[in-house]
PDB file of C-alpha atoms in Angstrom:
ATOM      1  CA  MET A   1     -98.343 -40.285 -66.580  1.00 42.00           C
ATOM      2  CA  SER A   2     -97.529 -37.380 -68.911  1.00 38.00           C
ATOM      3  CA  GLY A   3     -94.360 -35.274 -68.763  1.00 40.00           C
ATOM      4  CA  GLU A   4     -96.384 -32.293 -67.541  1.00 36.00           C
ATOM      5  CA  SER A   5     -98.040 -34.293 -64.740  1.00 37.00           C
ATOM      6  CA  ARG A   6     -94.574 -35.352 -63.570  1.00 39.00           C
ATOM      7  CA  GLY A   7     -93.746 -31.729 -62.918  1.00 40.00           C
ATOM      8  CA  ARG A   8     -92.731 -30.334 -66.301  1.00 41.00           C
ATOM      9  CA  THR A   9     -94.839 -27.203 -66.126  1.00 41.00           C
ATOM     10  CA  GLY A  10     -96.383 -25.773 -69.310  1.00 44.00           C
ATOM     11  CA  PHE A  11     -96.669 -22.054 -70.002  1.00 38.00           C
ATOM     12  CA  CYS A  12    -100.090 -21.864 -68.344  1.00 42.00           C
ATOM     13  CA  GLY A  13     -99.013 -24.208 -65.594  1.00 42.00           C
ATOM     14  CA  ILE A  14     -97.326 -21.493 -63.555  1.00 38.00           C
ATOM     15  CA  VAL A  15     -97.587 -22.414 -59.921  1.00 38.00           C
ATOM     16  CA  VAL A  16    -100.530 -20.969 -57.981  1.00 38.00           C
ATOM     17  CA  PHE A  17     -99.190 -20.513 -54.484  1.00 38.00           C
ATOM     18  CA  ALA A  18    -101.728 -21.718 -51.925  1.00 37.00           C
ATOM     19  CA  VAL A  19    -102.167 -19.516 -48.876  1.00 36.00           C
ATOM     20  CA  ALA A  20    -102.310 -22.571 -46.670  1.00 40.00           C
ATOM     21  CA  ALA A  21     -98.997 -23.891 -47.992  1.00 43.00           C
ATOM     22  CA  LEU A  22     -97.310 -20.537 -47.486  1.00 44.00           C
ATOM     23  CA  ALA A  23     -98.691 -20.321 -43.957  1.00 43.00           C
ATOM     24  CA  ALA A  24     -97.317 -23.778 -43.170  1.00 45.00           C
ATOM     25  CA  PHE A  25     -93.845 -22.835 -44.387  1.00 48.00           C
ATOM     26  CA  ALA A  26     -94.010 -19.523 -42.537  1.00 44.00           C
ATOM     27  CA  ALA A  27     -94.906 -21.293 -39.321  1.00 43.00           C
ATOM     28  CA  GLY A  28     -91.814 -23.481 -39.650  1.00 46.00           C
ATOM     29  CA  ALA A  29     -89.757 -20.429 -40.515  1.00 45.00           C
ATOM     30  CA  GLN A  30     -90.661 -18.707 -37.255  1.00 46.00           C
ATOM     31  CA  SER A  31     -89.087 -21.519 -35.242  1.00 48.00           C
ATOM     32  CA  ALA A  32     -86.034 -22.059 -37.455  1.00 64.00           C
ATOM     33  CA  SER A  33     -82.736 -22.383 -35.636  1.00 56.00           C
ATOM     34  CA  THR A  34     -79.299 -23.764 -36.330  1.00 55.00           C
ATOM     35  CA  GLY A  35     -79.574 -26.292 -33.536  1.00 54.00           C
ATOM     36  CA  SER A  36     -77.755 -24.100 -31.033  1.00 53.00           C
ATOM     37  CA  GLY A  37     -80.884 -22.229 -30.046  1.00 58.00           C
ATOM     38  CA  GLN A  38     -79.832 -19.222 -32.106  1.00 74.00           C
ATOM     39  CA  ALA A  39     -82.520 -17.922 -34.466  1.00 92.00           C
ATOM     40  CA  TYR A  40     -81.782 -18.529 -38.137  1.00 96.00           C
ATOM     41  CA  PRO A  41     -80.434 -16.633 -39.933  1.00 97.00           C
ATOM     42  CA  ALA A  42     -78.256 -14.730 -37.492  1.00 97.00           C
ATOM     43  CA  ARG A  43     -75.578 -13.703 -40.015  1.00 97.00           C
ATOM     44  CA  PRO A  44     -75.133 -13.275 -43.813  1.00 98.00           C
ATOM     45  CA  LEU A  45     -75.486 -16.208 -46.193  1.00 98.00           C
ATOM     46  CA  THR A  46     -73.239 -17.222 -49.081  1.00 98.00           C
ATOM     47  CA  LEU A  47     -74.909 -18.235 -52.347  1.00 98.00           C
ATOM     48  CA  LEU A  48     -72.555 -20.242 -54.570  1.00 98.00           C
ATOM     49  CA  CYS A  49     -72.866 -20.027 -58.362  1.00 96.00           C
ATOM     50  CA  TRP A  50     -71.036 -22.395 -60.687  1.00 91.00           C
ATOM     51  CA  SER A  51     -70.832 -20.127 -63.707  1.00 87.00           C
ATOM     52  CA  ALA A  52     -69.023 -16.881 -64.440  1.00 86.00           C
ATOM     53  CA  PRO A  53     -70.343 -13.386 -63.652  1.00 89.00           C
ATOM     54  CA  GLY A  54     -72.784 -12.213 -66.312  1.00 85.00           C
ATOM     55  CA  SER A  55     -74.031 -15.687 -67.238  1.00 83.00           C
ATOM     56  CA  PRO A  56     -77.751 -16.566 -67.052  1.00 85.00           C
ATOM     57  CA  VAL A  57     -77.182 -18.629 -63.893  1.00 90.00           C
ATOM     58  CA  ASP A  58     -75.230 -15.776 -62.335  1.00 92.00           C
ATOM     59  CA  LEU A  59     -78.075 -13.364 -63.141  1.00 93.00           C
ATOM     60  CA  TYR A  60     -80.570 -15.764 -61.555  1.00 95.00           C
ATOM     61  CA  SER A  61     -78.339 -16.078 -58.485  1.00 97.00           C
ATOM     62  CA  ARG A  62     -78.060 -12.310 -58.033  1.00 97.00           C
ATOM     63  CA  VAL A  63     -81.775 -11.698 -58.465  1.00 97.00           C
ATOM     64  CA  MET A  64     -82.565 -14.467 -55.990  1.00 98.00           C
ATOM     65  CA  ALA A  65     -79.871 -13.256 -53.550  1.00 98.00           C
ATOM     66  CA  LYS A  66     -81.471  -9.820 -53.426  1.00 98.00           C
ATOM     67  CA  LEU A  67     -84.964 -11.213 -52.919  1.00 98.00           C
ATOM     68  CA  LEU A  68     -83.850 -13.744 -50.304  1.00 98.00           C
ATOM     69  CA  ALA A  69     -82.003 -11.044 -48.379  1.00 98.00           C
ATOM     70  CA  ALA A  70     -85.230  -9.073 -48.134  1.00 97.00           C
ATOM     71  CA  GLU A  71     -87.117 -12.132 -46.892  1.00 97.00           C
ATOM     72  CA  LEU A  72     -84.456 -13.416 -44.479  1.00 97.00           C
ATOM     73  CA  GLY A  73     -83.294 -10.089 -43.079  1.00 97.00           C
ATOM     74  CA  GLN A  74     -79.633 -10.875 -43.795  1.00 97.00           C
ATOM     75  CA  ASN A  75     -77.319 -10.163 -46.716  1.00 97.00           C
ATOM     76  CA  VAL A  76     -76.929 -12.966 -49.242  1.00 98.00           C
ATOM     77  CA  VAL A  77     -73.545 -12.755 -50.981  1.00 98.00           C
ATOM     78  CA  VAL A  78     -73.069 -14.422 -54.384  1.00 97.00           C
ATOM     79  CA  GLU A  79     -69.760 -16.222 -54.768  1.00 97.00           C
ATOM     80  CA  ASN A  80     -68.816 -17.595 -58.195  1.00 94.00           C
ATOM     81  CA  ARG A  81     -67.064 -20.977 -58.007  1.00 94.00           C
ATOM     82  CA  THR A  82     -66.415 -21.936 -61.620  1.00 90.00           C
ATOM     83  CA  GLY A  83     -64.754 -25.054 -62.988  1.00 86.00           C
ATOM     84  CA  GLY A  84     -65.530 -28.650 -63.764  1.00 83.00           C
ATOM     85  CA  SER A  85     -68.989 -27.841 -65.174  1.00 79.00           C
ATOM     86  CA  GLY A  86     -70.234 -27.234 -61.645  1.00 87.00           C
ATOM     87  CA  ILE A  87     -68.229 -29.888 -59.804  1.00 90.00           C
ATOM     88  CA  VAL A  88     -65.937 -27.308 -58.155  1.00 93.00           C
ATOM     89  CA  MET A  89     -68.946 -25.479 -56.732  1.00 95.00           C
ATOM     90  CA  VAL A  90     -70.671 -28.609 -55.435  1.00 96.00           C
ATOM     91  CA  ASN A  91     -67.484 -29.698 -53.695  1.00 95.00           C
ATOM     92  CA  ALA A  92     -67.245 -26.247 -52.081  1.00 97.00           C
ATOM     93  CA  LEU A  93     -70.821 -26.577 -50.863  1.00 97.00           C
ATOM     94  CA  LEU A  94     -70.106 -29.983 -49.366  1.00 97.00           C
ATOM     95  CA  ARG A  95     -67.086 -28.629 -47.483  1.00 97.00           C
ATOM     96  CA  ALA A  96     -69.344 -26.108 -45.734  1.00 97.00           C
ATOM     97  CA  ALA A  97     -71.198 -26.797 -42.499  1.00 97.00           C
ATOM     98  CA  PRO A  98     -74.769 -28.103 -42.896  1.00 97.00           C
ATOM     99  CA  ASP A  99     -76.276 -25.067 -41.213  1.00 97.00           C
ATOM    100  CA  GLY A 100     -78.027 -23.219 -44.038  1.00 97.00           C
ATOM    101  CA  TYR A 101     -75.488 -20.408 -44.250  1.00 98.00           C
ATOM    102  CA  THR A 102     -74.024 -21.757 -47.497  1.00 98.00           C
ATOM    103  CA  ILE A 103     -76.514 -22.416 -50.267  1.00 98.00           C
ATOM    104  CA  ALA A 104     -76.019 -22.892 -53.995  1.00 98.00           C
ATOM    105  CA  ALA A 105     -77.786 -22.255 -57.269  1.00 97.00           C
ATOM    106  CA  ASN A 106     -78.273 -25.358 -59.371  1.00 95.00           C
ATOM    107  CA  THR A 107     -79.512 -26.199 -62.852  1.00 92.00           C
ATOM    108  CA  ILE A 108     -80.464 -29.298 -64.811  1.00 92.00           C
ATOM    109  CA  THR A 109     -76.706 -29.690 -65.368  1.00 88.00           C
ATOM    110  CA  LEU A 110     -76.656 -31.227 -61.893  1.00 91.00           C
ATOM    111  CA  SER A 111     -78.286 -34.342 -63.348  1.00 91.00           C
ATOM    112  CA  THR A 112     -75.294 -34.884 -65.642  1.00 85.00           C
ATOM    113  CA  MET A 113     -72.685 -34.915 -62.852  1.00 86.00           C
ATOM    114  CA  PHE A 114     -73.457 -38.070 -60.926  1.00 84.00           C
ATOM    115  CA  GLY A 115     -71.611 -41.056 -62.306  1.00 73.00           C
ATOM    116  CA  GLU A 116     -68.807 -39.020 -63.861  1.00 78.00           C
ATOM    117  CA  PRO A 117     -65.361 -40.514 -63.100  1.00 80.00           C
ATOM    118  CA  ASN A 118     -64.112 -37.502 -61.100  1.00 82.00           C
ATOM    119  CA  VAL A 119     -67.293 -37.030 -59.048  1.00 88.00           C
ATOM    120  CA  THR A 120     -67.276 -38.418 -55.516  1.00 89.00           C
ATOM    121  CA  PHE A 121     -70.560 -36.969 -54.244  1.00 92.00           C
ATOM    122  CA  ARG A 122     -74.039 -38.481 -54.519  1.00 92.00           C
ATOM    123  CA  PRO A 123     -77.556 -37.015 -54.718  1.00 94.00           C
ATOM    124  CA  GLU A 124     -78.009 -37.960 -51.062  1.00 95.00           C
ATOM    125  CA  ASP A 125     -75.251 -35.502 -50.126  1.00 96.00           C
ATOM    126  CA  LEU A 126     -77.423 -32.592 -51.247  1.00 97.00           C
ATOM    127  CA  GLN A 127     -80.540 -31.060 -49.736  1.00 98.00           C
ATOM    128  CA  LEU A 128     -82.698 -29.550 -52.447  1.00 98.00           C
ATOM    129  CA  ILE A 129     -84.504 -26.376 -51.391  1.00 98.00           C
ATOM    130  CA  ALA A 130     -86.683 -25.366 -54.313  1.00 98.00           C
ATOM    131  CA  ARG A 131     -86.866 -25.232 -58.076  1.00 97.00           C
ATOM    132  CA  SER A 132     -87.447 -21.641 -59.155  1.00 97.00           C
ATOM    133  CA  GLN A 133     -87.781 -21.317 -62.910  1.00 95.00           C
ATOM    134  CA  VAL A 134     -88.105 -23.336 -66.085  1.00 95.00           C
ATOM    135  CA  ASP A 135     -86.709 -22.438 -69.477  1.00 92.00           C
ATOM    136  CA  PRO A 136     -87.943 -24.229 -72.619  1.00 94.00           C
ATOM    137  CA  TYR A 137     -85.658 -25.394 -75.379  1.00 94.00           C
ATOM    138  CA  GLY A 138     -86.050 -24.550 -79.034  1.00 93.00           C
ATOM    139  CA  ILE A 139     -84.714 -25.171 -82.522  1.00 96.00           C
ATOM    140  CA  VAL A 140     -83.184 -22.101 -84.154  1.00 96.00           C
ATOM    141  CA  ALA A 141     -82.147 -21.978 -87.821  1.00 96.00           C
ATOM    142  CA  HIS A 142     -79.928 -19.603 -89.753  1.00 95.00           C
ATOM    143  CA  VAL A 143     -81.955 -17.482 -92.192  1.00 94.00           C
ATOM    144  CA  SER A 144     -79.930 -18.794 -95.145  1.00 94.00           C
ATOM    145  CA  THR A 145     -81.314 -22.303 -94.675  1.00 95.00           C
ATOM    146  CA  PRO A 146     -84.498 -23.425 -96.474  1.00 95.00           C
ATOM    147  CA  PHE A 147     -86.164 -24.037 -93.116  1.00 96.00           C
ATOM    148  CA  ARG A 148     -89.035 -21.582 -92.759  1.00 95.00           C
ATOM    149  CA  THR A 149     -91.043 -23.892 -90.496  1.00 96.00           C
ATOM    150  CA  ILE A 150     -90.392 -26.875 -88.259  1.00 97.00           C
ATOM    151  CA  GLU A 151     -92.153 -29.008 -90.890  1.00 97.00           C
ATOM    152  CA  ASP A 152     -89.617 -27.846 -93.497  1.00 96.00           C
ATOM    153  CA  PHE A 153     -86.808 -28.864 -91.188  1.00 97.00           C
ATOM    154  CA  VAL A 154     -88.237 -32.299 -90.400  1.00 97.00           C
ATOM    155  CA  ALA A 155     -89.007 -33.052 -94.045  1.00 97.00           C
ATOM    156  CA  TYR A 156     -85.467 -32.125 -95.087  1.00 97.00           C
ATOM    157  CA  ALA A 157     -83.911 -34.166 -92.276  1.00 97.00           C
ATOM    158  CA  ARG A 158     -85.930 -37.204 -93.319  1.00 97.00           C
ATOM    159  CA  ARG A 159     -84.789 -36.848 -96.921  1.00 96.00           C
ATOM    160  CA  LYS A 160     -81.139 -36.483 -95.919  1.00 96.00           C
ATOM    161  CA  PRO A 161     -80.482 -38.422 -92.686  1.00 95.00           C
ATOM    162  CA  GLY A 162     -77.393 -37.165 -90.841  1.00 94.00           C
ATOM    163  CA  PHE A 163     -76.799 -34.332 -93.306  1.00 95.00           C
ATOM    164  CA  ILE A 164     -77.966 -31.439 -91.082  1.00 95.00           C
ATOM    165  CA  ASN A 165     -75.547 -30.182 -88.407  1.00 95.00           C
ATOM    166  CA  VAL A 166     -77.186 -29.274 -85.101  1.00 96.00           C
ATOM    167  CA  GLY A 167     -75.076 -27.199 -82.718  1.00 95.00           C
ATOM    168  CA  GLY A 168     -75.648 -27.414 -78.988  1.00 92.00           C
ATOM    169  CA  PRO A 169     -74.002 -27.194 -75.567  1.00 86.00           C
ATOM    170  CA  PHE A 170     -71.522 -29.990 -74.826  1.00 85.00           C
ATOM    171  CA  VAL A 171     -71.519 -33.645 -75.782  1.00 88.00           C
ATOM    172  CA  MET A 172     -74.091 -34.340 -73.063  1.00 86.00           C
ATOM    173  CA  SER A 173     -76.439 -31.746 -71.607  1.00 87.00           C
ATOM    174  CA  GLY A 174     -80.109 -31.081 -70.970  1.00 90.00           C
ATOM    175  CA  HIS A 175     -80.197 -29.547 -74.450  1.00 92.00           C
ATOM    176  CA  ARG A 176     -78.833 -32.788 -75.913  1.00 93.00           C
ATOM    177  CA  VAL A 177     -81.449 -34.867 -74.101  1.00 93.00           C
ATOM    178  CA  ALA A 178     -84.263 -32.601 -75.327  1.00 94.00           C
ATOM    179  CA  TRP A 179     -82.869 -32.780 -78.860  1.00 96.00           C
ATOM    180  CA  GLU A 180     -82.551 -36.588 -78.823  1.00 95.00           C
ATOM    181  CA  LEU A 181     -86.126 -36.983 -77.560  1.00 94.00           C
ATOM    182  CA  PHE A 182     -87.406 -34.682 -80.299  1.00 96.00           C
ATOM    183  CA  GLN A 183     -85.291 -36.405 -82.933  1.00 95.00           C
ATOM    184  CA  GLU A 184     -86.741 -39.775 -81.939  1.00 95.00           C
ATOM    185  CA  ALA A 185     -90.312 -38.463 -81.858  1.00 96.00           C
ATOM    186  CA  ALA A 186     -89.949 -36.797 -85.280  1.00 96.00           C
ATOM    187  CA  ARG A 187     -88.197 -39.867 -86.759  1.00 96.00           C
ATOM    188  CA  ILE A 188     -85.255 -37.887 -88.086  1.00 97.00           C
ATOM    189  CA  LYS A 189     -81.475 -38.109 -87.876  1.00 95.00           C
ATOM    190  CA  ALA A 190     -79.066 -35.171 -87.732  1.00 95.00           C
ATOM    191  CA  THR A 191     -75.472 -34.686 -86.571  1.00 95.00           C
ATOM    192  CA  TRP A 192     -74.920 -33.144 -83.127  1.00 96.00           C
ATOM    193  CA  VAL A 193     -72.036 -30.645 -83.032  1.00 95.00           C
ATOM    194  CA  PRO A 194     -70.997 -29.901 -79.418  1.00 92.00           C
ATOM    195  CA  TYR A 195     -69.885 -26.444 -78.288  1.00 90.00           C
ATOM    196  CA  GLN A 196     -68.585 -25.258 -74.927  1.00 81.00           C
ATOM    197  CA  GLY A 197     -71.894 -23.810 -73.830  1.00 79.00           C
ATOM    198  CA  GLY A 198     -75.101 -22.327 -75.190  1.00 80.00           C
ATOM    199  CA  GLY A 199     -73.492 -18.986 -76.106  1.00 81.00           C
ATOM    200  CA  PRO A 200     -70.912 -20.460 -78.502  1.00 87.00           C
ATOM    201  CA  ALA A 201     -73.563 -22.738 -80.048  1.00 90.00           C
ATOM    202  CA  LEU A 202     -75.841 -19.771 -80.687  1.00 88.00           C
ATOM    203  CA  ALA A 203     -72.954 -17.739 -82.107  1.00 90.00           C
ATOM    204  CA  ALA A 204     -72.193 -20.652 -84.447  1.00 92.00           C
ATOM    205  CA  VAL A 205     -75.688 -20.709 -85.965  1.00 93.00           C
ATOM    206  CA  ALA A 206     -75.815 -16.903 -86.152  1.00 92.00           C
ATOM    207  CA  GLY A 207     -72.539 -17.023 -88.076  1.00 92.00           C
ATOM    208  CA  GLY A 208     -73.789 -19.734 -90.406  1.00 92.00           C
ATOM    209  CA  HIS A 209     -71.293 -22.329 -89.176  1.00 94.00           C
ATOM    210  CA  VAL A 210     -74.075 -24.835 -88.403  1.00 95.00           C
ATOM    211  CA  ASP A 211     -77.532 -25.148 -89.928  1.00 93.00           C
ATOM    212  CA  VAL A 212     -79.477 -25.026 -86.685  1.00 96.00           C
ATOM    213  CA  THR A 213     -78.872 -25.014 -82.955  1.00 95.00           C
ATOM    214  CA  ALA A 214     -80.727 -26.426 -79.985  1.00 94.00           C
ATOM    215  CA  THR A 215     -80.893 -23.541 -77.530  1.00 90.00           C
ATOM    216  CA  ASN A 216     -83.204 -21.581 -75.232  1.00 89.00           C
ATOM    217  CA  PRO A 217     -85.462 -19.114 -77.085  1.00 87.00           C
ATOM    218  CA  GLY A 218     -84.906 -16.306 -74.598  1.00 82.00           C
ATOM    219  CA  ASN A 219     -81.257 -16.108 -75.656  1.00 83.00           C
ATOM    220  CA  VAL A 220     -82.112 -15.620 -79.315  1.00 88.00           C
ATOM    221  CA  LYS A 221     -83.820 -12.220 -79.324  1.00 86.00           C
ATOM    222  CA  PRO A 222     -80.771 -10.106 -80.324  1.00 87.00           C
ATOM    223  CA  PHE A 223     -80.025 -12.438 -83.245  1.00 88.00           C
ATOM    224  CA  ILE A 224     -83.639 -12.351 -84.418  1.00 90.00           C
ATOM    225  CA  ALA A 225     -83.602  -8.544 -84.266  1.00 88.00           C
ATOM    226  CA  SER A 226     -80.472  -8.505 -86.432  1.00 90.00           C
ATOM    227  CA  GLY A 227     -82.126 -10.802 -88.979  1.00 91.00           C
ATOM    228  CA  LYS A 228     -79.687 -13.690 -88.578  1.00 93.00           C
ATOM    229  CA  VAL A 229     -81.845 -16.519 -87.251  1.00 95.00           C
ATOM    230  CA  ARG A 230     -85.420 -17.697 -86.854  1.00 95.00           C
ATOM    231  CA  VAL A 231     -87.010 -19.896 -84.182  1.00 96.00           C
ATOM    232  CA  LEU A 232     -88.730 -22.952 -85.670  1.00 97.00           C
ATOM    233  CA  ALA A 233     -90.321 -24.548 -82.598  1.00 97.00           C
ATOM    234  CA  VAL A 234     -90.166 -24.653 -78.803  1.00 96.00           C
ATOM    235  CA  SER A 235     -90.432 -27.425 -76.226  1.00 96.00           C
ATOM    236  CA  SER A 236     -92.840 -25.682 -73.830  1.00 94.00           C
ATOM    237  CA  GLY A 237     -96.347 -26.919 -73.118  1.00 93.00           C
ATOM    238  CA  ARG A 238     -97.842 -23.866 -74.826  1.00 93.00           C
ATOM    239  CA  ARG A 239     -96.590 -21.060 -77.041  1.00 94.00           C
ATOM    240  CA  LEU A 240     -94.457 -18.389 -75.421  1.00 92.00           C
ATOM    241  CA  GLU A 241     -95.701 -14.820 -75.089  1.00 90.00           C
ATOM    242  CA  ASP A 242     -92.541 -13.470 -76.726  1.00 90.00           C
ATOM    243  CA  PHE A 243     -92.845 -15.906 -79.645  1.00 93.00           C
ATOM    244  CA  PRO A 244     -96.589 -16.124 -80.362  1.00 94.00           C
ATOM    245  CA  ASP A 245     -96.049 -17.296 -83.948  1.00 95.00           C
ATOM    246  CA  VAL A 246     -93.675 -20.125 -83.013  1.00 96.00           C
ATOM    247  CA  PRO A 247     -95.382 -23.509 -82.517  1.00 97.00           C
ATOM    248  CA  THR A 248     -94.594 -26.049 -79.826  1.00 97.00           C
ATOM    249  CA  TYR A 249     -93.427 -29.564 -80.613  1.00 97.00           C
ATOM    250  CA  LYS A 250     -96.570 -30.886 -78.981  1.00 96.00           C
ATOM    251  CA  GLU A 251     -99.050 -28.920 -81.079  1.00 95.00           C
ATOM    252  CA  ARG A 252     -97.334 -30.217 -84.200  1.00 95.00           C
ATOM    253  CA  GLY A 253     -97.798 -33.798 -83.059  1.00 95.00           C
ATOM    254  CA  TRP A 254     -94.535 -34.581 -81.240  1.00 96.00           C
ATOM    255  CA  ASP A 255     -95.199 -35.258 -77.547  1.00 94.00           C
ATOM    256  CA  VAL A 256     -92.012 -33.688 -76.239  1.00 94.00           C
ATOM    257  CA  VAL A 257     -92.306 -31.140 -73.410  1.00 94.00           C
ATOM    258  CA  ARG A 258     -88.938 -30.351 -71.886  1.00 93.00           C
ATOM    259  CA  TYR A 259     -87.467 -27.583 -69.755  1.00 94.00           C
ATOM    260  CA  GLN A 260     -84.127 -26.509 -68.434  1.00 93.00           C
ATOM    261  CA  TRP A 261     -84.512 -25.496 -64.784  1.00 95.00           C
ATOM    262  CA  ARG A 262     -82.761 -23.509 -62.081  1.00 96.00           C
ATOM    263  CA  GLY A 263     -83.153 -23.721 -58.350  1.00 97.00           C
ATOM    264  CA  MET A 264     -81.508 -23.735 -54.928  1.00 98.00           C
ATOM    265  CA  MET A 265     -79.878 -26.376 -52.765  1.00 98.00           C
ATOM    266  CA  THR A 266     -77.769 -26.743 -49.646  1.00 98.00           C
ATOM    267  CA  LYS A 267     -75.881 -29.515 -47.895  1.00 98.00           C
ATOM    268  CA  ALA A 268     -77.659 -32.622 -46.650  1.00 98.00           C
ATOM    269  CA  GLY A 269     -78.003 -32.694 -42.881  1.00 97.00           C
ATOM    270  CA  THR A 270     -79.169 -29.097 -42.639  1.00 98.00           C
ATOM    271  CA  PRO A 271     -81.826 -28.956 -39.871  1.00 97.00           C
ATOM    272  CA  LYS A 272     -85.360 -29.210 -41.205  1.00 97.00           C
ATOM    273  CA  PRO A 273     -86.541 -25.926 -39.621  1.00 97.00           C
ATOM    274  CA  VAL A 274     -83.702 -24.153 -41.440  1.00 98.00           C
ATOM    275  CA  VAL A 275     -84.613 -25.828 -44.746  1.00 98.00           C
ATOM    276  CA  ASP A 276     -88.253 -24.880 -44.191  1.00 98.00           C
ATOM    277  CA  ARG A 277     -87.194 -21.273 -43.571  1.00 98.00           C
ATOM    278  CA  LEU A 278     -85.293 -21.217 -46.856  1.00 98.00           C
ATOM    279  CA  VAL A 279     -88.171 -22.812 -48.765  1.00 98.00           C
ATOM    280  CA  ALA A 280     -90.565 -20.224 -47.349  1.00 97.00           C
ATOM    281  CA  ALA A 281     -88.191 -17.414 -48.356  1.00 98.00           C
ATOM    282  CA  VAL A 282     -87.902 -18.691 -51.949  1.00 98.00           C
ATOM    283  CA  LEU A 283     -91.666 -19.176 -52.145  1.00 97.00           C
ATOM    284  CA  LYS A 284     -92.302 -15.620 -50.980  1.00 97.00           C
ATOM    285  CA  ALA A 285     -89.574 -14.179 -53.222  1.00 97.00           C
ATOM    286  CA  GLN A 286     -91.199 -15.741 -56.266  1.00 97.00           C
ATOM    287  CA  GLN A 287     -94.422 -13.885 -55.594  1.00 97.00           C
ATOM    288  CA  SER A 288     -92.724 -10.500 -55.824  1.00 97.00           C
ATOM    289  CA  ALA A 289     -93.165  -8.054 -58.697  1.00 97.00           C
ATOM    290  CA  GLU A 290     -89.381  -7.971 -59.138  1.00 97.00           C
ATOM    291  CA  TRP A 291     -89.233 -11.746 -59.698  1.00 97.00           C
ATOM    292  CA  LYS A 292     -92.080 -11.637 -62.214  1.00 96.00           C
ATOM    293  CA  ASN A 293     -90.420  -8.792 -64.073  1.00 96.00           C
ATOM    294  CA  TYR A 294     -87.159 -10.747 -64.170  1.00 95.00           C
ATOM    295  CA  LEU A 295     -88.942 -13.750 -65.706  1.00 94.00           C
ATOM    296  CA  ARG A 296     -90.425 -11.539 -68.420  1.00 91.00           C
ATOM    297  CA  GLN A 297     -87.021 -10.072 -69.214  1.00 89.00           C
ATOM    298  CA  VAL A 298     -85.361 -13.475 -69.666  1.00 88.00           C
ATOM    299  CA  THR A 299     -88.354 -15.164 -71.369  1.00 86.00           C
ATOM    300  CA  GLN A 300     -88.651 -17.835 -68.705  1.00 89.00           C
ATOM    301  CA  LEU A 301     -91.456 -19.311 -66.645  1.00 93.00           C
ATOM    302  CA  ASP A 302     -92.040 -19.583 -62.930  1.00 95.00           C
ATOM    303  CA  GLY A 303     -91.544 -23.219 -61.980  1.00 94.00           C
ATOM    304  CA  PHE A 304     -91.620 -23.427 -58.190  1.00 96.00           C
ATOM    305  CA  GLN A 305     -91.287 -26.896 -56.681  1.00 96.00           C
ATOM    306  CA  GLY A 306     -90.702 -27.681 -53.015  1.00 97.00           C
ATOM    307  CA  PRO A 307     -87.940 -30.061 -51.862  1.00 97.00           C
ATOM    308  CA  ASP A 308     -89.757 -33.365 -52.459  1.00 97.00           C
ATOM    309  CA  ALA A 309     -91.106 -32.543 -55.905  1.00 97.00           C
ATOM    310  CA  PHE A 310     -87.760 -31.024 -56.845  1.00 97.00           C
ATOM    311  CA  ARG A 311     -85.914 -34.196 -55.851  1.00 97.00           C
ATOM    312  CA  ALA A 312     -88.347 -36.289 -57.886  1.00 96.00           C
ATOM    313  CA  GLN A 313     -87.647 -33.985 -60.842  1.00 95.00           C
ATOM    314  CA  LEU A 314     -83.892 -34.442 -60.420  1.00 95.00           C
ATOM    315  CA  VAL A 315     -84.225 -38.232 -60.246  1.00 94.00           C
ATOM    316  CA  GLN A 316     -86.314 -38.262 -63.412  1.00 92.00           C
ATOM    317  CA  ASP A 317     -83.787 -36.066 -65.223  1.00 93.00           C
ATOM    318  CA  MET A 318     -80.931 -38.302 -64.091  1.00 92.00           C
ATOM    319  CA  GLN A 319     -82.731 -41.372 -65.422  1.00 92.00           C
ATOM    320  CA  GLU A 320     -83.455 -39.738 -68.768  1.00 90.00           C
ATOM    321  CA  MET A 321     -79.894 -38.473 -69.016  1.00 89.00           C
ATOM    322  CA  GLU A 322     -78.503 -41.963 -68.401  1.00 90.00           C
ATOM    323  CA  ALA A 323     -80.895 -43.498 -70.921  1.00 91.00           C
ATOM    324  CA  VAL A 324     -79.761 -41.069 -73.624  1.00 90.00           C
ATOM    325  CA  LYS A 325     -76.092 -41.592 -72.773  1.00 87.00           C
ATOM    326  CA  LYS A 326     -76.551 -45.353 -73.024  1.00 90.00           C
ATOM    327  CA  LYS A 327     -78.356 -45.015 -76.339  1.00 90.00           C
ATOM    328  CA  LEU A 328     -75.538 -42.850 -77.726  1.00 88.00           C
ATOM    329  CA  GLY A 329     -72.823 -45.085 -76.299  1.00 87.00           C
ATOM    330  CA  LEU A 330     -71.338 -42.273 -74.195  1.00 80.00           C
TER     331      LEU A 330
END
């Protein structure tokens, strides 16, 4: 089974929302209650975000909070709980009652948490609501390098194994997994240089401190406009509208299709009618003109998955993350 058939949506694989599916969720939403007979939601919701205000995840959270409020008829208040690469936020979620009034934004970073020494929660402690968006990875080079194309980069890396420095977020991240899979497929070897997030890694390549960085193309636009970097290739299934001249790994012969994702979750044990109500609200929100405009602004793709498909995605990401960690001896 290919990566795309396991749920890694390509550019043209944007979800077509079936009327029947929406009607089924809406029917469950009408009968949603907290178990006390009180219609859900009867009061405002809190949406936890594990990164600082102004970050991409924070922006996603605030856009989704506004759209969910319109669908649910209650305010949705974003609360930033930073620290521990998301662990602080997940612990806060798990201290809340399983009633659907505390939800949380999540990203592929969630797949890196389980198994860490200071993590006491398990995937079973979380109820996934929906995956919302997918964000491809890319390889970005400083303009001073001889890399005009991805073929230039690969040829150079094969001639000088380990010589090229590749900046990226953290020692282990979704970016690192995508990079390691590409590196294996292209039969090259470079040196990973970890930074404390995608922003610092991108700043490093823009400043010429590393040769290339593994980042998300949507973050690169200001640096391209200033003439500091160029995008060599992207990990999406098809070329991106904002980068029509940039090839995908796959079209150049490397079968690597990878995405960073963002979505919503709550605490396990939340009543199913409440979960169904939340799923229906996310599904409807992602059909709005405001959501589609947001995706265009951040150069990302709609990637809706319901709870079951989303959990399967998380399990797959966890397995791939562990395989890469084992390979690297981390």
